[in-house]
């Protein structure tokens, strides 16, 4: 399988050093929306979708004005998954499957660009996003992003083991080299997506963590502003912190077999997209 690393939504949040650890307080830091496009023998698979074309046309209405202001999101057409897929010579209909790490606006914003694709998601995430039970869920998930009635394929907690992680699931209609790796915390049904490239595993950890330094095997670290932000947007604190530790252990003990990366680190994205 061939894997493309795509940035499907640049964000420039205020905070400078407090968010990215680099000098300067008055500048804006940069985050990406790191998505994967996987070429299989039976069509394309997209992992997360970024802001989407409707996010470009109407950022406040599609993504929510509070979100766009908070993260400094200014979506552009050339960064949409749809544009980048077409630029690679594919048709949008070639995307037969989408796997969502979770359904926050910057991960599910492009679902409507691929209404024919099967959308794979954990049941807990689907239920929280489509039938929110509290004010927090109503605020963070955008009902308009699911109004086209995606072709959901849902997964419960049963599953196998993968490098010590439990309840890992193969996906219906997809090859066994692509797996769901549950990583609850940021949201109830948050999941990682593992891909066996033939040269080792990639683990897209979604928003299980945000800053590359959190995976440092010797001296893990995170700027204070980013730590505060992760605490603000978490749903389940204890599982989230436990999963960060487990991901760090995985990255340290199996570095030759598994490459772990998050959805928003520009450092990790640049390293992988160059490779």
PDB file of N, CA and C in Angstrom, residues 4 14 69 79 154 227 236 241 260:
ATOM      1  N   UNK A   4       0.029   8.491   1.486  1.00  0.00           N
ATOM      2  CA  UNK A   4       0.334   9.912   1.311  1.00  0.00           C
ATOM      3  C   UNK A   4      -0.008  10.648   2.605  1.00  0.00           C
ATOM      4  N   UNK A  14      -3.044  31.953  18.350  1.00  0.00           N
ATOM      5  CA  UNK A  14      -2.208  32.853  19.134  1.00  0.00           C
ATOM      6  C   UNK A  14      -1.613  32.124  20.331  1.00  0.00           C
ATOM      7  N   UNK A  69     -12.013  31.076  15.423  1.00  0.00           N
ATOM      8  CA  UNK A  69     -11.304  32.156  16.113  1.00  0.00           C
ATOM      9  C   UNK A  69     -10.283  31.606  17.104  1.00  0.00           C
ATOM     10  N   UNK A  79      -5.700  23.125   0.375  1.00  0.00           N
ATOM     11  CA  UNK A  79      -5.420  22.213   1.476  1.00  0.00           C
ATOM     12  C   UNK A  79      -6.539  21.209   1.717  1.00  0.00           C
ATOM     13  N   UNK A 154     -19.893   1.118  12.193  1.00  0.00           N
ATOM     14  CA  UNK A 154     -19.567   1.350  13.597  1.00  0.00           C
ATOM     15  C   UNK A 154     -18.924   0.122  14.240  1.00  0.00           C
ATOM     16  N   UNK A 227      -0.487  22.301  27.083  1.00  0.00           N
ATOM     17  CA  UNK A 227      -0.988  21.445  28.163  1.00  0.00           C
ATOM     18  C   UNK A 227      -2.366  21.906  28.614  1.00  0.00           C
ATOM     19  N   UNK A 236     -12.301  12.609  28.810  1.00  0.00           N
ATOM     20  CA  UNK A 236     -11.983  11.655  29.869  1.00  0.00           C
ATOM     21  C   UNK A 236     -10.506  11.816  30.226  1.00  0.00           C
ATOM     22  N   UNK A 241      -4.548  10.536  29.745  1.00  0.00           N
ATOM     23  CA  UNK A 241      -3.189  10.559  30.263  1.00  0.00           C
ATOM     24  C   UNK A 241      -2.557   9.169  30.218  1.00  0.00           C
ATOM     25  N   UNK A 260       4.770   6.575  15.551  1.00  0.00           N
ATOM     26  CA  UNK A 260       3.602   7.198  16.161  1.00  0.00           C
ATOM     27  C   UNK A 260       3.605   8.687  15.827  1.00  0.00           C
TER      28      UNK A 260
END
